[in-house]
Amino acid sequence: NAGVMQNPRHLVRRRGQEARLRCSPMKGHSHVYWYRQLPEEGLKFMVYLQKENIIDESGMPKERFSAEFPKEGPSILRIQQVVRGDSAAYFCASSPWEGLETQYFGPGTRLLVL
Amino acid sequence: QQQVKQSPQSLIVQKGGISIINCAYENTAFDYFPWYQQFPGKGPALLIAIRPDVSEKKEGRFTISFNKSAKQFSLHIMDSQPGDSATYFCAASMDNTDKLIFGTGTRLQVFP
């Protein structure tokens, strides 16, 4: 029973490039959450999605960041025109249904912007 | 009001000792309080969680104590082991939002 999968595990981008992070939730899970962790800090909520719907994007920066969870395929977190301040670990979590608070986290994608 | 304050930032404990990590919150609408354990290079893993209708929950060597009136909760690790060395995060959420609000983390080191 595979857990939450994220790829790539490490991603290096130059300033101005695009970063695309993928998350495959656990089998049977239809709710996906993205969090960002800056060095030596806690995780900050970014966005909560269900299949084909954004439920809560209150933690997403207003510009350059977008997320989707299509009917088929993984959830994607997209960062356009990356800046050095985007360097962080990005974690995806999934849960099976609404109201069940237990969220299972993936191993994360470590983004480094040069 | 959405913050969860966690202390200490780091903790050093001898093997066999008790590790205690504390968290405090302001928003009384929070009704779910999990603790996560994170090893370097890994994602957070759920350790134990509590709801405010109980004052204590124990699972093996891990115990959550919850004080609703003080809006505080703590994690106790009994008989701490070197394998417990990790970063621990408390968190809180409201049932109708699902998003987790995390504390800033405590780096625990257990020495043999």
PDB file of C-alpha atoms in Angstrom:
ATOM      1  CA  ASN A   1       0.000   0.000   0.000  1.00  0.00           C
ATOM      2  CA  ALA A   2       2.024   2.915  -1.310  1.00  0.00           C
ATOM      3  CA  GLY A   3       2.059   6.126   0.671  1.00  0.00           C
ATOM      4  CA  VAL A   4       1.888   9.662  -0.647  1.00  0.00           C
ATOM      5  CA  MET A   5       4.363  10.058  -3.489  1.00  0.00           C
ATOM      6  CA  GLN A   6       6.047  13.261  -4.515  1.00  0.00           C
ATOM      7  CA  ASN A   7       8.389  13.982  -7.357  1.00  0.00           C
ATOM      8  CA  PRO A   8      10.896  15.171  -7.969  1.00  0.00           C
ATOM      9  CA  ARG A   9      12.490  14.838  -4.532  1.00  0.00           C
ATOM     10  CA  HIS A  10      14.971  17.586  -5.344  1.00  0.00           C
ATOM     11  CA  LEU A  11      14.583  20.357  -7.884  1.00  0.00           C
ATOM     12  CA  VAL A  12      17.051  23.076  -8.826  1.00  0.00           C
ATOM     13  CA  ARG A  13      15.886  26.075 -10.798  1.00  0.00           C
ATOM     14  CA  ARG A  14      17.411  29.389 -11.810  1.00  0.00           C
ATOM     15  CA  ARG A  15      15.603  32.612 -11.050  1.00  0.00           C
ATOM     16  CA  GLY A  16      12.820  33.237 -13.551  1.00  0.00           C
ATOM     17  CA  GLN A  17      12.279  29.581 -14.445  1.00  0.00           C
ATOM     18  CA  GLU A  18       9.176  27.538 -13.693  1.00  0.00           C
ATOM     19  CA  ALA A  19       8.968  24.830 -11.041  1.00  0.00           C
ATOM     20  CA  ARG A  20       6.428  22.031 -11.295  1.00  0.00           C
ATOM     21  CA  LEU A  21       5.918  19.778  -8.287  1.00  0.00           C
ATOM     22  CA  ARG A  22       3.843  16.613  -8.415  1.00  0.00           C
ATOM     23  CA  CYS A  23       1.932  14.756  -5.737  1.00  0.00           C
ATOM     24  CA  SER A  24       0.173  11.408  -5.999  1.00  0.00           C
ATOM     25  CA  PRO A  25      -2.076  10.858  -2.975  1.00  0.00           C
ATOM     26  CA  MET A  26      -2.501   7.548  -1.221  1.00  0.00           C
ATOM     27  CA  LYS A  27      -4.773   5.106  -2.978  1.00  0.00           C
ATOM     28  CA  GLY A  28      -8.383   5.952  -2.270  1.00  0.00           C
ATOM     29  CA  HIS A  29      -7.607   9.470  -1.042  1.00  0.00           C
ATOM     30  CA  SER A  30      -9.355  12.297  -2.824  1.00  0.00           C
ATOM     31  CA  HIS A  31      -8.214  15.251  -0.700  1.00  0.00           C
ATOM     32  CA  VAL A  32      -4.795  16.850  -1.187  1.00  0.00           C
ATOM     33  CA  TYR A  33      -3.062  19.570   0.816  1.00  0.00           C
ATOM     34  CA  TRP A  34       0.133  21.438   0.013  1.00  0.00           C
ATOM     35  CA  TYR A  35       2.408  22.897   2.703  1.00  0.00           C
ATOM     36  CA  ARG A  36       5.659  24.809   2.507  1.00  0.00           C
ATOM     37  CA  GLN A  37       8.492  24.500   5.021  1.00  0.00           C
ATOM     38  CA  LEU A  38      11.207  27.116   5.114  1.00  0.00           C
ATOM     39  CA  PRO A  39      14.553  26.136   6.711  1.00  0.00           C
ATOM     40  CA  GLU A  40      14.298  25.775  10.502  1.00  0.00           C
ATOM     41  CA  GLU A  41      10.581  26.641  10.440  1.00  0.00           C
ATOM     42  CA  GLY A  42       7.280  24.850  10.743  1.00  0.00           C
ATOM     43  CA  LEU A  43       5.026  23.913   7.878  1.00  0.00           C
ATOM     44  CA  LYS A  44       2.732  26.574   6.446  1.00  0.00           C
ATOM     45  CA  PHE A  45      -0.534  25.643   4.764  1.00  0.00           C
ATOM     46  CA  MET A  46      -0.798  26.677   1.131  1.00  0.00           C
ATOM     47  CA  VAL A  47      -3.795  25.069  -0.561  1.00  0.00           C
ATOM     48  CA  TYR A  48      -6.418  22.340  -0.151  1.00  0.00           C
ATOM     49  CA  LEU A  49      -7.831  20.594  -3.201  1.00  0.00           C
ATOM     50  CA  GLN A  50     -10.272  17.870  -4.068  1.00  0.00           C
ATOM     51  CA  LYS A  51     -10.538  16.321  -7.506  1.00  0.00           C
ATOM     52  CA  GLU A  52     -11.022  19.177 -10.007  1.00  0.00           C
ATOM     53  CA  ASN A  53     -11.770  21.681  -7.216  1.00  0.00           C
ATOM     54  CA  ILE A  54      -9.791  24.146  -5.137  1.00  0.00           C
ATOM     55  CA  ILE A  55     -11.387  24.169  -1.695  1.00  0.00           C
ATOM     56  CA  ASP A  56      -9.131  26.574   0.205  1.00  0.00           C
ATOM     57  CA  GLU A  57      -6.243  28.561  -1.261  1.00  0.00           C
ATOM     58  CA  SER A  58      -5.930  31.049   1.574  1.00  0.00           C
ATOM     59  CA  GLY A  59      -2.236  30.210   2.076  1.00  0.00           C
ATOM     60  CA  MET A  60      -1.185  30.592  -1.530  1.00  0.00           C
ATOM     61  CA  PRO A  61       0.793  33.670  -2.565  1.00  0.00           C
ATOM     62  CA  LYS A  62      -1.354  35.835  -4.827  1.00  0.00           C
ATOM     63  CA  GLU A  63       1.030  35.746  -7.743  1.00  0.00           C
ATOM     64  CA  ARG A  64       3.130  33.108  -9.510  1.00  0.00           C
ATOM     65  CA  PHE A  65       1.709  30.137  -7.560  1.00  0.00           C
ATOM     66  CA  SER A  66      -1.058  27.855  -8.763  1.00  0.00           C
ATOM     67  CA  ALA A  67      -2.294  24.364  -7.953  1.00  0.00           C
ATOM     68  CA  GLU A  68      -4.518  21.807  -9.573  1.00  0.00           C
ATOM     69  CA  PHE A  69      -5.790  18.301  -8.924  1.00  0.00           C
ATOM     70  CA  PRO A  70      -7.226  16.961 -12.170  1.00  0.00           C
ATOM     71  CA  LYS A  71      -9.685  14.132 -12.515  1.00  0.00           C
ATOM     72  CA  GLU A  72      -6.866  11.894 -13.713  1.00  0.00           C
ATOM     73  CA  GLY A  73      -3.261  12.123 -12.621  1.00  0.00           C
ATOM     74  CA  PRO A  74      -1.350  13.743  -9.781  1.00  0.00           C
ATOM     75  CA  SER A  75      -1.863  17.082  -8.108  1.00  0.00           C
ATOM     76  CA  ILE A  76       0.472  19.752  -9.442  1.00  0.00           C
ATOM     77  CA  LEU A  77       1.888  22.769  -7.616  1.00  0.00           C
ATOM     78  CA  ARG A  78       3.255  25.224 -10.142  1.00  0.00           C
ATOM     79  CA  ILE A  79       5.539  28.136  -9.368  1.00  0.00           C
ATOM     80  CA  GLN A  80       6.190  30.527 -12.209  1.00  0.00           C
ATOM     81  CA  GLN A  81       9.193  32.856 -12.446  1.00  0.00           C
ATOM     82  CA  VAL A  82      10.800  31.463  -9.314  1.00  0.00           C
ATOM     83  CA  VAL A  83      12.769  33.711  -6.962  1.00  0.00           C
ATOM     84  CA  ARG A  84      15.346  32.790  -4.319  1.00  0.00           C
ATOM     85  CA  GLY A  85      12.737  33.195  -1.583  1.00  0.00           C
ATOM     86  CA  ASP A  86      10.813  30.248  -3.066  1.00  0.00           C
ATOM     87  CA  SER A  87      13.610  27.902  -1.940  1.00  0.00           C
ATOM     88  CA  ALA A  88      11.953  25.579   0.562  1.00  0.00           C
ATOM     89  CA  ALA A  89      10.651  22.061   1.101  1.00  0.00           C
ATOM     90  CA  TYR A  90       7.174  21.568  -0.315  1.00  0.00           C
ATOM     91  CA  PHE A  91       5.102  18.821   1.244  1.00  0.00           C
ATOM     92  CA  CYS A  92       1.934  17.257  -0.005  1.00  0.00           C
ATOM     93  CA  ALA A  93      -0.504  15.472   2.293  1.00  0.00           C
ATOM     94  CA  SER A  94      -3.630  13.477   1.545  1.00  0.00           C
ATOM     95  CA  SER A  95      -6.673  12.317   3.452  1.00  0.00           C
ATOM     96  CA  PRO A  96      -9.479   9.974   2.446  1.00  0.00           C
ATOM     97  CA  TRP A  97     -12.486  12.163   3.032  1.00  0.00           C
ATOM     98  CA  GLU A  98     -13.590  15.511   4.395  1.00  0.00           C
ATOM     99  CA  GLY A  99     -13.762  15.809   8.146  1.00  0.00           C
ATOM    100  CA  LEU A 100     -11.165  13.132   8.791  1.00  0.00           C
ATOM    101  CA  GLU A 101      -8.326  15.249  10.039  1.00  0.00           C
ATOM    102  CA  THR A 102      -5.578  12.677   9.713  1.00  0.00           C
ATOM    103  CA  GLN A 103      -3.335  13.825   6.935  1.00  0.00           C
ATOM    104  CA  TYR A 104      -0.605  11.577   5.583  1.00  0.00           C
ATOM    105  CA  PHE A 105       2.445  13.390   4.310  1.00  0.00           C
ATOM    106  CA  GLY A 106       4.716  12.644   1.409  1.00  0.00           C
ATOM    107  CA  PRO A 107       8.527  12.862   1.560  1.00  0.00           C
ATOM    108  CA  GLY A 108       8.548  16.384   0.123  1.00  0.00           C
ATOM    109  CA  THR A 109      10.196  18.177  -2.781  1.00  0.00           C
ATOM    110  CA  ARG A 110      13.198  20.303  -1.906  1.00  0.00           C
ATOM    111  CA  LEU A 111      13.309  23.278  -4.251  1.00  0.00           C
ATOM    112  CA  LEU A 112      16.512  25.271  -4.580  1.00  0.00           C
ATOM    113  CA  VAL A 113      16.472  28.472  -6.601  1.00  0.00           C
ATOM    114  CA  LEU A 114      19.871  29.682  -7.717  1.00  0.00           C
TER     115      LEU A 114
ATOM    116  CA  GLN B   1      -5.174  34.156  16.480  1.00  0.00           C
ATOM    117  CA  GLN B   2      -4.346  31.411  14.017  1.00  0.00           C
ATOM    118  CA  GLN B   3      -0.941  30.808  15.597  1.00  0.00           C
ATOM    119  CA  VAL B   4       0.229  27.807  17.553  1.00  0.00           C
ATOM    120  CA  LYS B   5       3.190  28.620  19.774  1.00  0.00           C
ATOM    121  CA  GLN B   6       5.625  25.802  20.524  1.00  0.00           C
ATOM    122  CA  SER B   7       8.461  25.522  23.021  1.00  0.00           C
ATOM    123  CA  PRO B   8      11.262  24.780  23.547  1.00  0.00           C
ATOM    124  CA  GLN B   9      12.960  25.232  20.197  1.00  0.00           C
ATOM    125  CA  SER B  10      15.439  22.503  21.063  1.00  0.00           C
ATOM    126  CA  LEU B  11      15.678  19.873  23.761  1.00  0.00           C
ATOM    127  CA  ILE B  12      18.461  17.574  24.896  1.00  0.00           C
ATOM    128  CA  VAL B  13      17.506  14.546  26.999  1.00  0.00           C
ATOM    129  CA  GLN B  14      19.444  11.604  28.294  1.00  0.00           C
ATOM    130  CA  LYS B  15      18.358   8.109  27.330  1.00  0.00           C
ATOM    131  CA  GLY B  16      15.612   6.924  29.653  1.00  0.00           C
ATOM    132  CA  GLY B  17      14.547  10.440  30.578  1.00  0.00           C
ATOM    133  CA  ILE B  18      11.251  12.227  29.918  1.00  0.00           C
ATOM    134  CA  SER B  19      10.967  14.662  27.016  1.00  0.00           C
ATOM    135  CA  ILE B  20       8.306  17.367  27.352  1.00  0.00           C
ATOM    136  CA  ILE B  21       7.258  19.708  24.556  1.00  0.00           C
ATOM    137  CA  ASN B  22       4.629  22.388  25.043  1.00  0.00           C
ATOM    138  CA  CYS B  23       2.211  24.168  22.730  1.00  0.00           C
ATOM    139  CA  ALA B  24      -0.286  26.980  23.235  1.00  0.00           C
ATOM    140  CA  TYR B  25      -3.057  28.326  21.036  1.00  0.00           C
ATOM    141  CA  GLU B  26      -5.487  31.251  21.022  1.00  0.00           C
ATOM    142  CA  ASN B  27      -8.309  30.205  18.740  1.00  0.00           C
ATOM    143  CA  THR B  28     -10.938  28.335  20.767  1.00  0.00           C
ATOM    144  CA  ALA B  29     -12.448  27.024  17.527  1.00  0.00           C
ATOM    145  CA  PHE B  30      -9.566  24.573  17.177  1.00  0.00           C
ATOM    146  CA  ASP B  31     -10.835  21.092  17.964  1.00  0.00           C
ATOM    147  CA  TYR B  32      -8.151  18.697  16.764  1.00  0.00           C
ATOM    148  CA  PHE B  33      -4.569  18.677  18.023  1.00  0.00           C
ATOM    149  CA  PRO B  34      -2.075  16.263  16.403  1.00  0.00           C
ATOM    150  CA  TRP B  35       1.624  15.827  16.983  1.00  0.00           C
ATOM    151  CA  TYR B  36       3.928  15.002  14.087  1.00  0.00           C
ATOM    152  CA  GLN B  37       7.435  13.542  14.112  1.00  0.00           C
ATOM    153  CA  GLN B  38       9.855  14.450  11.342  1.00  0.00           C
ATOM    154  CA  PHE B  39      13.244  12.917  10.632  1.00  0.00           C
ATOM    155  CA  PRO B  40      15.774  14.798   8.471  1.00  0.00           C
ATOM    156  CA  GLY B  41      14.925  14.576   4.793  1.00  0.00           C
ATOM    157  CA  LYS B  42      11.539  12.973   5.457  1.00  0.00           C
ATOM    158  CA  GLY B  43       7.953  14.109   5.599  1.00  0.00           C
ATOM    159  CA  PRO B  44       6.122  14.560   8.907  1.00  0.00           C
ATOM    160  CA  ALA B  45       4.517  11.412  10.306  1.00  0.00           C
ATOM    161  CA  LEU B  46       1.488  11.482  12.606  1.00  0.00           C
ATOM    162  CA  LEU B  47       2.475  10.404  16.102  1.00  0.00           C
ATOM    163  CA  ILE B  48      -0.598  10.942  18.271  1.00  0.00           C
ATOM    164  CA  ALA B  49      -3.612  13.266  18.305  1.00  0.00           C
ATOM    165  CA  ILE B  50      -6.225  14.490  20.764  1.00  0.00           C
ATOM    166  CA  ARG B  51      -9.575  16.257  20.792  1.00  0.00           C
ATOM    167  CA  PRO B  52     -10.500  18.789  23.509  1.00  0.00           C
ATOM    168  CA  ASP B  53     -13.118  16.550  25.107  1.00  0.00           C
ATOM    169  CA  VAL B  54     -10.397  14.524  26.848  1.00  0.00           C
ATOM    170  CA  SER B  55      -7.559  15.755  29.039  1.00  0.00           C
ATOM    171  CA  GLU B  56      -5.046  13.034  28.290  1.00  0.00           C
ATOM    172  CA  LYS B  57      -4.292  10.411  25.659  1.00  0.00           C
ATOM    173  CA  LYS B  58      -1.591   7.792  25.862  1.00  0.00           C
ATOM    174  CA  GLU B  59      -0.136   5.597  23.154  1.00  0.00           C
ATOM    175  CA  GLY B  60       2.854   3.547  24.238  1.00  0.00           C
ATOM    176  CA  ARG B  61       5.588   5.883  25.456  1.00  0.00           C
ATOM    177  CA  PHE B  62       3.821   8.962  24.029  1.00  0.00           C
ATOM    178  CA  THR B  63       1.239  10.955  26.008  1.00  0.00           C
ATOM    179  CA  ILE B  64      -0.654  14.128  25.133  1.00  0.00           C
ATOM    180  CA  SER B  65      -1.866  16.258  28.032  1.00  0.00           C
ATOM    181  CA  PHE B  66      -4.533  18.805  27.162  1.00  0.00           C
ATOM    182  CA  ASN B  67      -5.620  21.793  29.264  1.00  0.00           C
ATOM    183  CA  LYS B  68      -8.658  23.367  27.610  1.00  0.00           C
ATOM    184  CA  SER B  69      -9.008  26.294  30.046  1.00  0.00           C
ATOM    185  CA  ALA B  70      -5.358  27.276  29.621  1.00  0.00           C
ATOM    186  CA  LYS B  71      -5.442  26.571  25.872  1.00  0.00           C
ATOM    187  CA  GLN B  72      -2.309  24.503  26.158  1.00  0.00           C
ATOM    188  CA  PHE B  73      -1.295  20.981  25.243  1.00  0.00           C
ATOM    189  CA  SER B  74       1.910  19.059  25.619  1.00  0.00           C
ATOM    190  CA  LEU B  75       3.667  15.940  24.396  1.00  0.00           C
ATOM    191  CA  HIS B  76       5.445  13.714  26.902  1.00  0.00           C
ATOM    192  CA  ILE B  77       7.862  11.047  25.696  1.00  0.00           C
ATOM    193  CA  MET B  78       8.591   8.579  28.465  1.00  0.00           C
ATOM    194  CA  ASP B  79      11.796   6.508  28.547  1.00  0.00           C
ATOM    195  CA  SER B  80      13.239   8.576  25.688  1.00  0.00           C
ATOM    196  CA  GLN B  81      15.446   6.651  23.248  1.00  0.00           C
ATOM    197  CA  PRO B  82      18.138   7.778  20.788  1.00  0.00           C
ATOM    198  CA  GLY B  83      15.772   6.691  17.999  1.00  0.00           C
ATOM    199  CA  ASP B  84      13.338   9.372  19.186  1.00  0.00           C
ATOM    200  CA  SER B  85      15.804  12.060  18.080  1.00  0.00           C
ATOM    201  CA  ALA B  86      13.828  14.064  15.533  1.00  0.00           C
ATOM    202  CA  THR B  87      11.910  17.302  15.133  1.00  0.00           C
ATOM    203  CA  TYR B  88       8.447  17.327  16.672  1.00  0.00           C
ATOM    204  CA  PHE B  89       5.636  19.589  15.526  1.00  0.00           C
ATOM    205  CA  CYS B  90       2.380  20.286  17.264  1.00  0.00           C
ATOM    206  CA  ALA B  91      -0.543  21.366  15.115  1.00  0.00           C
ATOM    207  CA  ALA B  92      -4.188  22.368  15.363  1.00  0.00           C
ATOM    208  CA  SER B  93      -7.150  22.446  13.035  1.00  0.00           C
ATOM    209  CA  MET B  94     -10.826  23.273  12.957  1.00  0.00           C
ATOM    210  CA  ASP B  95     -13.150  20.532  11.844  1.00  0.00           C
ATOM    211  CA  ASN B  96     -14.685  22.574   9.093  1.00  0.00           C
ATOM    212  CA  THR B  97     -11.441  23.736   7.488  1.00  0.00           C
ATOM    213  CA  ASP B  98      -9.170  20.687   7.619  1.00  0.00           C
ATOM    214  CA  LYS B  99      -5.991  22.702   7.137  1.00  0.00           C
ATOM    215  CA  LEU B 100      -3.385  22.178   9.830  1.00  0.00           C
ATOM    216  CA  ILE B 101      -1.767  25.112  11.635  1.00  0.00           C
ATOM    217  CA  PHE B 102       1.695  24.003  12.745  1.00  0.00           C
ATOM    218  CA  GLY B 103       3.926  25.102  15.588  1.00  0.00           C
ATOM    219  CA  THR B 104       7.508  26.055  14.807  1.00  0.00           C
ATOM    220  CA  GLY B 105       8.942  22.693  15.865  1.00  0.00           C
ATOM    221  CA  THR B 106      11.163  21.274  18.599  1.00  0.00           C
ATOM    222  CA  ARG B 107      14.395  19.550  17.764  1.00  0.00           C
ATOM    223  CA  LEU B 108      14.855  16.693  20.220  1.00  0.00           C
ATOM    224  CA  GLN B 109      18.208  15.010  20.767  1.00  0.00           C
ATOM    225  CA  VAL B 110      18.388  11.952  22.997  1.00  0.00           C
ATOM    226  CA  PHE B 111      21.883  10.966  24.064  1.00  0.00           C
ATOM    227  CA  PRO B 112      22.764   7.416  25.111  1.00  0.00           C
TER     228      PRO B 112
END
